[in-house]
mmCIF file with all atom_site columns, C-alpha atoms in Angstrom:
data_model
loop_
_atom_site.group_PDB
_atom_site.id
_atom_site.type_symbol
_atom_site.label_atom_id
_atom_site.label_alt_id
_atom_site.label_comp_id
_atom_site.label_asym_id
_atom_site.label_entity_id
_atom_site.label_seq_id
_atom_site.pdbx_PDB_ins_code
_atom_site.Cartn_x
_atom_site.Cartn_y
_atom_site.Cartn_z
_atom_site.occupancy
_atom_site.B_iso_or_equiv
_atom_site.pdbx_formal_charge
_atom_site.auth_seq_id
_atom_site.auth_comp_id
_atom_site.auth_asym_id
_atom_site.auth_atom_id
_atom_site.pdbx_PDB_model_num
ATOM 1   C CA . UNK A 1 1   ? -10.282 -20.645 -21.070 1.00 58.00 ? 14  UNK A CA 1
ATOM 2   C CA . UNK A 1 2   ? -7.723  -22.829 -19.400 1.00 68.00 ? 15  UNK A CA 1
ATOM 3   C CA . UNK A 1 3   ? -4.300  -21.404 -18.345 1.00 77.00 ? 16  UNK A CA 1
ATOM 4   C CA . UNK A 1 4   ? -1.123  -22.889 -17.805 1.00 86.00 ? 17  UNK A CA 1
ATOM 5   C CA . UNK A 1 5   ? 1.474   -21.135 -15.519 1.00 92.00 ? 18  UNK A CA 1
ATOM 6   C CA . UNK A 1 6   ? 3.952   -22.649 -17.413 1.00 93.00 ? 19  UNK A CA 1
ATOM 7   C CA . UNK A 1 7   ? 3.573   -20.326 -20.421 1.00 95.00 ? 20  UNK A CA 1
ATOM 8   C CA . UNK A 1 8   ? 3.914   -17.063 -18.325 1.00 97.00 ? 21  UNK A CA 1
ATOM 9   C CA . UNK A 1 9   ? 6.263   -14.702 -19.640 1.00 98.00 ? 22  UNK A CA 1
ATOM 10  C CA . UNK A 1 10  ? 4.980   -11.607 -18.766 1.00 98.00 ? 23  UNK A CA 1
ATOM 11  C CA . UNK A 1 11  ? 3.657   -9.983  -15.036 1.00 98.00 ? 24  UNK A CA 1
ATOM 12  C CA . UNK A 1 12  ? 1.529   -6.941  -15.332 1.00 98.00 ? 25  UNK A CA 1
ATOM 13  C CA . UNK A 1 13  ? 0.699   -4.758  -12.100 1.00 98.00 ? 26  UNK A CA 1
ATOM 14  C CA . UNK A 1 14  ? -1.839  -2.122  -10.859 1.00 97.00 ? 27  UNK A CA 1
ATOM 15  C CA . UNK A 1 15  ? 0.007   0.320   -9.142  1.00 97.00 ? 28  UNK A CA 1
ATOM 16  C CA . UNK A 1 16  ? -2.296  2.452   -6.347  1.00 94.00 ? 29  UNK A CA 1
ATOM 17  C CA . UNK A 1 17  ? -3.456  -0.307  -3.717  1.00 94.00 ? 30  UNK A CA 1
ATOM 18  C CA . UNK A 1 18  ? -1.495  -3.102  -4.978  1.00 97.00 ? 31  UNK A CA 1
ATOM 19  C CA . UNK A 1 19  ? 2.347   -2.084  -5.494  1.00 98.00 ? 32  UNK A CA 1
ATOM 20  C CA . UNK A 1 20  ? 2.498   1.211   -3.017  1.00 98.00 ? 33  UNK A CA 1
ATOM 21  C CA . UNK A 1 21  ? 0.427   2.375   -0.326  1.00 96.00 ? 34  UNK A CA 1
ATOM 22  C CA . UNK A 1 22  ? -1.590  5.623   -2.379  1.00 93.00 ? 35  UNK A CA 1
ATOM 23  C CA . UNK A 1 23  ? -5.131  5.003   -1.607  1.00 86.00 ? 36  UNK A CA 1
ATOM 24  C CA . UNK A 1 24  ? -4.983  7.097   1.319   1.00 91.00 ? 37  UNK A CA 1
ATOM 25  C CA . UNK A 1 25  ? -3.708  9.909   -0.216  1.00 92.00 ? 38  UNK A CA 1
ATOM 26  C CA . UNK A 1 26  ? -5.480  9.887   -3.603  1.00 89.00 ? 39  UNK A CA 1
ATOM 27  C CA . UNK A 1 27  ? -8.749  10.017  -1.135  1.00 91.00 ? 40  UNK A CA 1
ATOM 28  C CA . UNK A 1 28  ? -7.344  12.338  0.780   1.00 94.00 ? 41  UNK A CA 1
ATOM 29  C CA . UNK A 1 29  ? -6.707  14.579  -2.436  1.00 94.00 ? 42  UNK A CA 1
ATOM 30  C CA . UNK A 1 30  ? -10.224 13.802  -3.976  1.00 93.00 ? 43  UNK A CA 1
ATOM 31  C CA . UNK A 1 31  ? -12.021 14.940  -0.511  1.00 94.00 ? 44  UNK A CA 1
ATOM 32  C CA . UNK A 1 32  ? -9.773  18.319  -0.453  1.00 95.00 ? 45  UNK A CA 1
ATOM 33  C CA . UNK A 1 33  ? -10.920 19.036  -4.066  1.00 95.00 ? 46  UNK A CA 1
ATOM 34  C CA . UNK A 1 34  ? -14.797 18.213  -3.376  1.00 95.00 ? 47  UNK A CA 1
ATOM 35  C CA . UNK A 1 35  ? -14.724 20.113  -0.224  1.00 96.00 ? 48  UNK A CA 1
ATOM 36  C CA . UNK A 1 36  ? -12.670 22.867  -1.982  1.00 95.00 ? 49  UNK A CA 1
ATOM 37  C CA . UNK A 1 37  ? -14.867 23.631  -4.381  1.00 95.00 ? 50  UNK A CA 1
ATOM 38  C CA . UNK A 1 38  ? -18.414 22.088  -3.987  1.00 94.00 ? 51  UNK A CA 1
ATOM 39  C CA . UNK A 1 39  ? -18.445 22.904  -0.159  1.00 95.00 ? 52  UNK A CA 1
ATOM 40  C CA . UNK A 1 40  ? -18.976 19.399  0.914   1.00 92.00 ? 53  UNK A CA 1
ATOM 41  C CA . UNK A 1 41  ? -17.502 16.079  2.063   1.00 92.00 ? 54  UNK A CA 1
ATOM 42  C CA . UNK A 1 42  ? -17.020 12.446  0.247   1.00 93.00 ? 55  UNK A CA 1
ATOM 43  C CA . UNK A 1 43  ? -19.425 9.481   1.559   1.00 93.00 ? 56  UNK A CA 1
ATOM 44  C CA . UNK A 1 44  ? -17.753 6.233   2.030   1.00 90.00 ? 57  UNK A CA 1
ATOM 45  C CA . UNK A 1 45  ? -19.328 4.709   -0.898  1.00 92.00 ? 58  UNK A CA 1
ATOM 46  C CA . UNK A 1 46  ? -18.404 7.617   -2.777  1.00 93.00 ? 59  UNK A CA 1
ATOM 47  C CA . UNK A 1 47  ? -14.119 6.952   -2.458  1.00 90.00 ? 60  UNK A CA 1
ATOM 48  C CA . UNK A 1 48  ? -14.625 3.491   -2.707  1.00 86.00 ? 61  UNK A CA 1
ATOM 49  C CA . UNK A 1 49  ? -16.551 4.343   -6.259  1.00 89.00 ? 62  UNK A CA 1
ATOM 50  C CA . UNK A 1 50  ? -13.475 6.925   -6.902  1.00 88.00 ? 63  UNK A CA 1
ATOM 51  C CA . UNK A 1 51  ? -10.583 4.293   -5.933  1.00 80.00 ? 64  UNK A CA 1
ATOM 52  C CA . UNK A 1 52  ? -8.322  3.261   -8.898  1.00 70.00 ? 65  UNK A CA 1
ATOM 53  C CA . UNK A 1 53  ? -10.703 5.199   -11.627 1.00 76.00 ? 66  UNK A CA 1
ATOM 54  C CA . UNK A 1 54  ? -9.390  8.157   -13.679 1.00 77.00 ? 67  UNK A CA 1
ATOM 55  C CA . UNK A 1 55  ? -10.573 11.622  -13.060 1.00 87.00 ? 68  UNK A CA 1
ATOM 56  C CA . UNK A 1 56  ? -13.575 11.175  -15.588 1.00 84.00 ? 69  UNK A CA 1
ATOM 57  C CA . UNK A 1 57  ? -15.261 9.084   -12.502 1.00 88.00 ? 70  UNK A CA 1
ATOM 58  C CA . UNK A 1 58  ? -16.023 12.532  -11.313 1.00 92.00 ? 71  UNK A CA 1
ATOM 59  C CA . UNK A 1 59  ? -18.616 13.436  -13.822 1.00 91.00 ? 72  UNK A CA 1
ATOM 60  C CA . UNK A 1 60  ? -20.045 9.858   -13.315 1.00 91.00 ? 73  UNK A CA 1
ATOM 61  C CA . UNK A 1 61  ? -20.416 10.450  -9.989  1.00 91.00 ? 74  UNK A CA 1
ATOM 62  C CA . UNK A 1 62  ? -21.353 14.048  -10.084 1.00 93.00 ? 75  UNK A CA 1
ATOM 63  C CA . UNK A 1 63  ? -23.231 14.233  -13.346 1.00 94.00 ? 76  UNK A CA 1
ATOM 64  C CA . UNK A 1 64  ? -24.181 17.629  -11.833 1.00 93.00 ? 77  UNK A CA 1
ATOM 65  C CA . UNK A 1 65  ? -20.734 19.441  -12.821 1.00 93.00 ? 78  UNK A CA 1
ATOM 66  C CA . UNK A 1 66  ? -20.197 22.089  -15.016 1.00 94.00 ? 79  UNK A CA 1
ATOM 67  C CA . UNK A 1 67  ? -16.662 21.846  -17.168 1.00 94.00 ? 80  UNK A CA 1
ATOM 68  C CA . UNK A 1 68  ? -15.145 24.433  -14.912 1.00 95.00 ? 81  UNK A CA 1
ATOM 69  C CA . UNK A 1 69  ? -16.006 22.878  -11.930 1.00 95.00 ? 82  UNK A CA 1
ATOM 70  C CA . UNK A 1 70  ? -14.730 19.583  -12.955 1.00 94.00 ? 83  UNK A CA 1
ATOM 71  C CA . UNK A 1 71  ? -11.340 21.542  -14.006 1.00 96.00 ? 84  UNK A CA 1
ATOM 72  C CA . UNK A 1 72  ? -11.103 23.062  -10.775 1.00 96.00 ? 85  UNK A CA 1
ATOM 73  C CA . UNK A 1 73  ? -11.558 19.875  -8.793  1.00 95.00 ? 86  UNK A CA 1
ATOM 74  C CA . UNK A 1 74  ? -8.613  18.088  -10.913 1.00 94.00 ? 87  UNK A CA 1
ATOM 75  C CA . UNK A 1 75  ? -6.785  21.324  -10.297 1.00 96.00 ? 88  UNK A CA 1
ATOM 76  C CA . UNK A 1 76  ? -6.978  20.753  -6.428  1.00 96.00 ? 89  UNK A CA 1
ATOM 77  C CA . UNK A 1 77  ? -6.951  17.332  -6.185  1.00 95.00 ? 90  UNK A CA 1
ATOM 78  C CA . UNK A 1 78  ? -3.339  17.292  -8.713  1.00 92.00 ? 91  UNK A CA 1
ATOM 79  C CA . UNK A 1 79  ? -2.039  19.742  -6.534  1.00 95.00 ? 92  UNK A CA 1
ATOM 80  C CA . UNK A 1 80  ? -2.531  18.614  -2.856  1.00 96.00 ? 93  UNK A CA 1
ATOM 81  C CA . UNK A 1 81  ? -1.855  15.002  -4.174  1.00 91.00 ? 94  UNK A CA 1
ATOM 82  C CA . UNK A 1 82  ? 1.481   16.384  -5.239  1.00 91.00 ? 95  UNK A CA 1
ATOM 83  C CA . UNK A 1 83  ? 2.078   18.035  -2.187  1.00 95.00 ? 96  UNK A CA 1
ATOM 84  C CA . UNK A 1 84  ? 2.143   14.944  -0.368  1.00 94.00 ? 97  UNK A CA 1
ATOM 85  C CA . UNK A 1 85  ? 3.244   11.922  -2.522  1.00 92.00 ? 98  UNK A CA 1
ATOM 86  C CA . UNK A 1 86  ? 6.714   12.057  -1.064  1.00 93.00 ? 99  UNK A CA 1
ATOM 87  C CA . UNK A 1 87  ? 5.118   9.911   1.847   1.00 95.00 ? 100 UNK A CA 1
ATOM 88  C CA . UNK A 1 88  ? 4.150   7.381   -0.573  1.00 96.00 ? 101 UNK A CA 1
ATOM 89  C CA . UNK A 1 89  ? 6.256   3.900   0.622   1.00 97.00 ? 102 UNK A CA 1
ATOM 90  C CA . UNK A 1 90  ? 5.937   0.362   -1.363  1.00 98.00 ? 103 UNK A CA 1
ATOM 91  C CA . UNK A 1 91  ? 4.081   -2.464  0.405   1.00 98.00 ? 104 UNK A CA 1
ATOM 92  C CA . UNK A 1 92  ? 6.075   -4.823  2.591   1.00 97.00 ? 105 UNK A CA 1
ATOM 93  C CA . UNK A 1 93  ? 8.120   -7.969  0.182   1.00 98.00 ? 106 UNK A CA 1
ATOM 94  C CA . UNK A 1 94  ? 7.242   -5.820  -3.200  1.00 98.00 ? 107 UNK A CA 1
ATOM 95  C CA . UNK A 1 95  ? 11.066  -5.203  -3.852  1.00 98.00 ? 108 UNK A CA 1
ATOM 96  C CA . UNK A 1 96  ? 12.472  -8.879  -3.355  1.00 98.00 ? 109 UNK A CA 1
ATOM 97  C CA . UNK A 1 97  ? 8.982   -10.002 -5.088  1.00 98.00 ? 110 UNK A CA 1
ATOM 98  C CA . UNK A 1 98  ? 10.171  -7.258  -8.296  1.00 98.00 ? 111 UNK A CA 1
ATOM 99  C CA . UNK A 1 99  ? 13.247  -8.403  -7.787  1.00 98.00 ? 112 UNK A CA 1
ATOM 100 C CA . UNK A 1 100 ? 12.750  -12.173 -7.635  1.00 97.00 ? 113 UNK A CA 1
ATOM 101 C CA . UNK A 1 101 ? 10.487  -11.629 -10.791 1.00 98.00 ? 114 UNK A CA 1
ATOM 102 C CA . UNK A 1 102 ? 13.333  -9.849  -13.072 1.00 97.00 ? 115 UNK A CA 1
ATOM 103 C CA . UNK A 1 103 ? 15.853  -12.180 -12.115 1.00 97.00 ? 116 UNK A CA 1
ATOM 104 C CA . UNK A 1 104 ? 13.736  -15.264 -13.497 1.00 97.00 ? 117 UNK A CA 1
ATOM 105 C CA . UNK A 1 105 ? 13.578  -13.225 -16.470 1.00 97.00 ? 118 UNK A CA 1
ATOM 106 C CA . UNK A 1 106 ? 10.164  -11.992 -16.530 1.00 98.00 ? 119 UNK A CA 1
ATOM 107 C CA . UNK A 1 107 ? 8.833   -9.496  -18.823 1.00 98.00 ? 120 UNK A CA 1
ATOM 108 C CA . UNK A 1 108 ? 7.269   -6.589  -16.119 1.00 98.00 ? 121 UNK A CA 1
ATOM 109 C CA . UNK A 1 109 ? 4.834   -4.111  -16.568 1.00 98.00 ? 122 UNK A CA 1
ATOM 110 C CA . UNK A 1 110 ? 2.763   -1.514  -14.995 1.00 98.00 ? 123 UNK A CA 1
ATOM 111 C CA . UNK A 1 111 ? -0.675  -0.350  -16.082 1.00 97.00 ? 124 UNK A CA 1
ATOM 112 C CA . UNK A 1 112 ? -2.136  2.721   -14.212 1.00 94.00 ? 125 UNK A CA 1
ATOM 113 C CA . UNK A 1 113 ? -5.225  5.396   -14.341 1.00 89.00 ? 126 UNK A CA 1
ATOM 114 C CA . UNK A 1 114 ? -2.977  7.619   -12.648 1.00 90.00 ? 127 UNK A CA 1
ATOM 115 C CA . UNK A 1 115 ? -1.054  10.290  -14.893 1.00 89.00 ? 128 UNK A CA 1
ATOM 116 C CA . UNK A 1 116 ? 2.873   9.435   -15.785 1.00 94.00 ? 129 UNK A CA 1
ATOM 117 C CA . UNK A 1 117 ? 4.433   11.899  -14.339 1.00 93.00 ? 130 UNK A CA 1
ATOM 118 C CA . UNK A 1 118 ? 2.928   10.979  -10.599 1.00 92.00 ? 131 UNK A CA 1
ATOM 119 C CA . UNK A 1 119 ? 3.313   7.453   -11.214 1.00 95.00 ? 132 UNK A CA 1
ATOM 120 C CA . UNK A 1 120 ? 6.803   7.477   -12.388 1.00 96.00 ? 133 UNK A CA 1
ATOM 121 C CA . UNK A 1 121 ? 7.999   9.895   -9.725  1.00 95.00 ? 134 UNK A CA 1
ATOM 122 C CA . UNK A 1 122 ? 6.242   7.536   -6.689  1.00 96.00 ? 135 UNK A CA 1
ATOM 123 C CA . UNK A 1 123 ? 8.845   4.763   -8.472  1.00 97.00 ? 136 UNK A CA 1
ATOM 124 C CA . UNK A 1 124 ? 11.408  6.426   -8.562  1.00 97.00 ? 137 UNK A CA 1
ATOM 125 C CA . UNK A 1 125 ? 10.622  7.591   -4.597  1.00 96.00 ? 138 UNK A CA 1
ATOM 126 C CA . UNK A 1 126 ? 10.259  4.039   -3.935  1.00 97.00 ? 139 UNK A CA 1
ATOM 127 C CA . UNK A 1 127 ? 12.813  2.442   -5.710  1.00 98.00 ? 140 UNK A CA 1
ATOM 128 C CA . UNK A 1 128 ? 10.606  0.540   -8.073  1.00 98.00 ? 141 UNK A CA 1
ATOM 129 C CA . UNK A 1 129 ? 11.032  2.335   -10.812 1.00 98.00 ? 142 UNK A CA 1
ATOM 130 C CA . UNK A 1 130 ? 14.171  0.043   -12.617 1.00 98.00 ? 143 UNK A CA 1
ATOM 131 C CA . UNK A 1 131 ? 12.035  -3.354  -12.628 1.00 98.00 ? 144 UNK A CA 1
ATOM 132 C CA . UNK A 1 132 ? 9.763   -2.630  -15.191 1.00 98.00 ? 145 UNK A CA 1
ATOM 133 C CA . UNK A 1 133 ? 10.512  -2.413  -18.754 1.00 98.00 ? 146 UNK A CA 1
ATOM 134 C CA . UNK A 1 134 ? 6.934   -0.232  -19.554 1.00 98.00 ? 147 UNK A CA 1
ATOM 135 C CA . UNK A 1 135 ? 5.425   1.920   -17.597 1.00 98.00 ? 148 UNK A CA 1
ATOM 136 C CA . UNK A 1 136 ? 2.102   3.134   -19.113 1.00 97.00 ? 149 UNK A CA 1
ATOM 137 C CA . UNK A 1 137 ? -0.283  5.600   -17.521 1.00 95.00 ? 150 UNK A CA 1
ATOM 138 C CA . UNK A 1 138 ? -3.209  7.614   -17.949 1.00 90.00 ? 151 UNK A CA 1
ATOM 139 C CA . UNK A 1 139 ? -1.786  9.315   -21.498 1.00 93.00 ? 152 UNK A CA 1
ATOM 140 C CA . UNK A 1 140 ? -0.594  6.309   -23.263 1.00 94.00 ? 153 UNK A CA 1
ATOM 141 C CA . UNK A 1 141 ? -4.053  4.060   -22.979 1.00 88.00 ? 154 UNK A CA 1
ATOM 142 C CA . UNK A 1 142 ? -6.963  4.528   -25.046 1.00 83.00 ? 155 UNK A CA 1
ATOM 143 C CA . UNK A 1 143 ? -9.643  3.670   -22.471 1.00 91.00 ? 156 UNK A CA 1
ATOM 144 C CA . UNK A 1 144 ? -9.424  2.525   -18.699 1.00 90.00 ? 157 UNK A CA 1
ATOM 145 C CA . UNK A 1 145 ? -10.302 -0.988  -16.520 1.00 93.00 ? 158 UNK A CA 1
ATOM 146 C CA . UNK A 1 146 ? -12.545 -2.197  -16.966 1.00 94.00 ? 159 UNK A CA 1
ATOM 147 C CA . UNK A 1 147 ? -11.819 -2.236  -20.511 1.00 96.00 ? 160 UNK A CA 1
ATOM 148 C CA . UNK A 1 148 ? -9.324  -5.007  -21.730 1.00 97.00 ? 161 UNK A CA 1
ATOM 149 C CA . UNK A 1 149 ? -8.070  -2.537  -23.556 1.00 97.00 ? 162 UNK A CA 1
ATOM 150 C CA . UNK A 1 150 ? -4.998  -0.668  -21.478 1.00 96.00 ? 163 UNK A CA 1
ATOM 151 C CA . UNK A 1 151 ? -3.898  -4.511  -20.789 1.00 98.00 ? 164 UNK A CA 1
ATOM 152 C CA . UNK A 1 152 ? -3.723  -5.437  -24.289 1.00 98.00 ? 165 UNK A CA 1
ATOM 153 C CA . UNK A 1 153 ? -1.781  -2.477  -25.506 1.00 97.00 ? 166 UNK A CA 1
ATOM 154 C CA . UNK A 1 154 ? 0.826   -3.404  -22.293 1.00 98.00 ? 167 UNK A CA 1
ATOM 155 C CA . UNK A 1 155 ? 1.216   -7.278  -23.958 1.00 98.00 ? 168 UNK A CA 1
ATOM 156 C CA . UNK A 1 156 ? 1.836   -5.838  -27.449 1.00 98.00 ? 169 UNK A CA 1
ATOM 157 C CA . UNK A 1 157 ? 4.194   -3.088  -26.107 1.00 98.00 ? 170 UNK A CA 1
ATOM 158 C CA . UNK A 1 158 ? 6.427   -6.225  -24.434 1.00 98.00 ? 171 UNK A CA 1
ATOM 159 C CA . UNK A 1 159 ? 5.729   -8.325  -27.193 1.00 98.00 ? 172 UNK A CA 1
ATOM 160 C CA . UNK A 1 160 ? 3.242   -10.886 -25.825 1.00 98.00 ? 173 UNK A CA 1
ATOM 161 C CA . UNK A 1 161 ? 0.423   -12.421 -26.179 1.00 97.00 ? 174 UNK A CA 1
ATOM 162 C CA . UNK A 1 162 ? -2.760  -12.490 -24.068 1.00 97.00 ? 175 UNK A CA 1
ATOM 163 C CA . UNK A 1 163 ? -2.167  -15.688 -22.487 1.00 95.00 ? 176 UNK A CA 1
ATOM 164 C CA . UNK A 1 164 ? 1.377   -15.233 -21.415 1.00 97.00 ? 177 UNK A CA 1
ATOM 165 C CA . UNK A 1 165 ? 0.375   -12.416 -19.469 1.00 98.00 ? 178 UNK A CA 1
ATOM 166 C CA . UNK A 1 166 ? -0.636  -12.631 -15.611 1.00 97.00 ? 179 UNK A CA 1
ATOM 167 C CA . UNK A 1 167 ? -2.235  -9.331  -14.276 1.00 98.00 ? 180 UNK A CA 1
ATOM 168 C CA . UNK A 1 168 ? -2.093  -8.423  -10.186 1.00 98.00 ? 181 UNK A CA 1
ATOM 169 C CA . UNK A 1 169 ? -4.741  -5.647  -8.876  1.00 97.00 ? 182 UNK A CA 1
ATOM 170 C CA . UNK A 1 170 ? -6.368  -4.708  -6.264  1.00 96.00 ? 183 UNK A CA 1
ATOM 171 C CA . UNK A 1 171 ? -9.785  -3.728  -7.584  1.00 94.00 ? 184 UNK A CA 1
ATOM 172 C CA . UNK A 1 172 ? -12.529 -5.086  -9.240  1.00 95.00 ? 185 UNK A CA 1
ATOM 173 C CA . UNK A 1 173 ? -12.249 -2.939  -12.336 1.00 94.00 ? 186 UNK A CA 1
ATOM 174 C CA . UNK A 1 174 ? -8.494  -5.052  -12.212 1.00 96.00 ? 187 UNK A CA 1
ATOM 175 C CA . UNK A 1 175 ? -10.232 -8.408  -12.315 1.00 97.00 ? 188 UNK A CA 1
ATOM 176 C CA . UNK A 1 176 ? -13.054 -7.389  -14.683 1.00 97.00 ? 189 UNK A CA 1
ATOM 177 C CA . UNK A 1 177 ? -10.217 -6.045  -17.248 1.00 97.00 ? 190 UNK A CA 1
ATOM 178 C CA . UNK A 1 178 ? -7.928  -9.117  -16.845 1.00 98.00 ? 191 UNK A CA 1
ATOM 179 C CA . UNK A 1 179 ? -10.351 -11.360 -17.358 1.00 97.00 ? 192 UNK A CA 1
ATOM 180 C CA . UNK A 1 180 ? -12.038 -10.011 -20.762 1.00 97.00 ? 193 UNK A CA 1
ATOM 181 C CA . UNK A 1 181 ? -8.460  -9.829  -21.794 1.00 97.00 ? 194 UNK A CA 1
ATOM 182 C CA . UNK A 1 182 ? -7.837  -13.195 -21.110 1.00 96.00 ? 195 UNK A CA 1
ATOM 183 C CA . UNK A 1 183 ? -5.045  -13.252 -19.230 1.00 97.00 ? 196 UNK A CA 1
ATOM 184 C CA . UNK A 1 184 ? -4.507  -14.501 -15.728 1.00 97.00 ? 197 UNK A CA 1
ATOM 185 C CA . UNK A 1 185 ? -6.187  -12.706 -12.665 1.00 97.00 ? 198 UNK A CA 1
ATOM 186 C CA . UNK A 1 186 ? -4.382  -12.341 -9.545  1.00 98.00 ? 199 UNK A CA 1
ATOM 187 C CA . UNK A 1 187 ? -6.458  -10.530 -6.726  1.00 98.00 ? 200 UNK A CA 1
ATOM 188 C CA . UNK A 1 188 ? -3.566  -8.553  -4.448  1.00 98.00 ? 201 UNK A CA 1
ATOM 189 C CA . UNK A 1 189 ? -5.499  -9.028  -0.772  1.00 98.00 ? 202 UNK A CA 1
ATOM 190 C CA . UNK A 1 190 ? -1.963  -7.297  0.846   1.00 97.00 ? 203 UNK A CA 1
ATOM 191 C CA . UNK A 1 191 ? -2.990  -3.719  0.238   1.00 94.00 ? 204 UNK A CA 1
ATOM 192 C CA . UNK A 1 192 ? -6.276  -1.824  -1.025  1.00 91.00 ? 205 UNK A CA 1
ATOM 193 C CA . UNK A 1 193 ? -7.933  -5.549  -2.189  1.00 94.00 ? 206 UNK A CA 1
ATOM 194 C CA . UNK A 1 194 ? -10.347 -6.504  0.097   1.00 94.00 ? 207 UNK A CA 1
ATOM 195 C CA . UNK A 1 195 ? -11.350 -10.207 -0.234  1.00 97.00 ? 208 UNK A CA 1
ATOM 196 C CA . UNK A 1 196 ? -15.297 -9.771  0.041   1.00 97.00 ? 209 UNK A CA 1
ATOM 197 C CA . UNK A 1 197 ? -15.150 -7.235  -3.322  1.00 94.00 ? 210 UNK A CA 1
ATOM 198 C CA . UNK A 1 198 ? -12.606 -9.730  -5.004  1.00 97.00 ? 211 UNK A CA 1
ATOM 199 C CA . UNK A 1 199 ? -13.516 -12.746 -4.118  1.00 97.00 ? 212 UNK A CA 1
ATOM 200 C CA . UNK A 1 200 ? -17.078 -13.253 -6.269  1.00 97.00 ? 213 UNK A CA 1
ATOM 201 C CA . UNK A 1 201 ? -14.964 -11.992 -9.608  1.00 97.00 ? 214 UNK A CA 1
ATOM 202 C CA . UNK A 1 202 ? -13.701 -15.325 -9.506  1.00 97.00 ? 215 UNK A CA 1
ATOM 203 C CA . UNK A 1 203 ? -9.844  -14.455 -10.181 1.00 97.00 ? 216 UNK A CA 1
ATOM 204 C CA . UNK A 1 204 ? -7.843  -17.082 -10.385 1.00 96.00 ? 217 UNK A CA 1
ATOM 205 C CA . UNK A 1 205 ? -5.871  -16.332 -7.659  1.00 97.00 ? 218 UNK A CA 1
ATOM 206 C CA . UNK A 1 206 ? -6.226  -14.612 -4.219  1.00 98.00 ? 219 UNK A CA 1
ATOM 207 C CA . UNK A 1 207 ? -2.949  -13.878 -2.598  1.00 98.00 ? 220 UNK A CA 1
ATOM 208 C CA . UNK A 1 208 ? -1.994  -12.445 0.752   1.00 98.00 ? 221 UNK A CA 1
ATOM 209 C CA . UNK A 1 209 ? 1.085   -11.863 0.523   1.00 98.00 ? 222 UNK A CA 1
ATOM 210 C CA . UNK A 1 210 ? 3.694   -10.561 -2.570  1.00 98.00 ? 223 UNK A CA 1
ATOM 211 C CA . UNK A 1 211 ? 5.959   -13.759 -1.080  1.00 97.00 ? 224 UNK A CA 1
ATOM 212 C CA . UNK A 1 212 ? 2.951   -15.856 -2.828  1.00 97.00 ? 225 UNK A CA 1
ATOM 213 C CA . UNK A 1 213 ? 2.915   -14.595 -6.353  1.00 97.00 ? 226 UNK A CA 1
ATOM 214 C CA . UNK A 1 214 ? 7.181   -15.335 -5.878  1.00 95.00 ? 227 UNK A CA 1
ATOM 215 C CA . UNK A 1 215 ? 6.335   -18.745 -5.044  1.00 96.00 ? 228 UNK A CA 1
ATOM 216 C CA . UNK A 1 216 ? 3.602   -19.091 -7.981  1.00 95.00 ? 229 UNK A CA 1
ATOM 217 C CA . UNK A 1 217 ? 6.182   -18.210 -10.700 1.00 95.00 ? 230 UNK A CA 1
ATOM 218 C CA . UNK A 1 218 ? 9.353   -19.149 -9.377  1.00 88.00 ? 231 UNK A CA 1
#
């Protein structure tokens, strides 16, 4: 399907690894809860798998898990992620990119795994919180990325359609999802994204920098 920049009217974002540096501490948080209650620590290939995915990852990963263990793990996880999320900061140029964005008069959004109340409150410690017009998290979507789903409800909540939508992640589950929703892919390389897991999704852009998604639309 061919795109045209030109009809953009909407810019939908990832939030963990592509608007605020998180990663670290949602692997941090996932680690404490394993070693907290199975008694043992995460392989590297095991928080890559978790990065970005809602808690139900765990019992892909761990098929092993009884229900209470699973609950206890969230349990943990929540609460040392909590603990710490004050030390959340945004990635260098996001603000004046946000800011650039709403200006032009670009519909924003914000589609995240992560649960509301976390998301909203590393926002509102950020500052990012007034650029978007919907934020919609873990409650509000019916499934997760890879699914087109959580995208498509995020168009019709601003009142757009597929193709005037450009989605920026930092995962492959981000590219994956954009593209079955047809809308257009941008791979964020400036935080979590790393260009060798990105690249052979074919988005249909790779940026560096926030400053290049600014020059892209404006």
């Amino acid at each position: 399907m061919k795109f045209e920049i030109s009809q953009v009217k909407g810019v939908l974002f990832d939030l963990d690894g592509t608007l605020i540096n998180s990663e670290w501490l949602g692997t941090e948080s996932y680690n404490y809860g394993i070693q907290k209650i199975l008694n043992k620590e995460l392989t590297k290939s095991e928080k890559q798998y978790l990065l970005g995915k809602p808690f139900n990852a765990l019992n892909d990963l761990f098929p092993f898990l009884t229900v209470t263990e699973t609950e206890k793990i969230i349990e943990e996880t929540l609460g040392y992620y909590r603990k710490y999320n004050h030390q959340i900061k945004e990635y260098e140029g996001i603000k004046e990119m946000l800011k650039g964005l709403k200006d032009k008069g670009y519909k924003l959004g914000l589609v995240t795994a992560k649960l509301k109340n976390n998301a909203t409150k590393e926002l509102e410690n950020t500052g990012l919180f007034p650029f978007f017009e919907v934020i919609m998290g873990k409650e509000d979507c019916n499934e997760f990325k890879p699914s087109p789903v959580p995208l498509l409800q995020m168009a019709e909540k601003l009142y757009l359609e597929p193709f005037e939508c450009l989605y920026i992640g930092d995962q492959p589950t981000d590219i994956q999802a954009t593209h079955s929703a047809n809308m257009i892919s941008v791979a964020a390389l400036w935080g979590a994204g790393e260009l060798e897991r990105l690249c052979p999704l074919n988005p249909a852009f790779l940026f560096k920098s926030p400053k290049q998604l600014t020059e892209l639309l404006l």
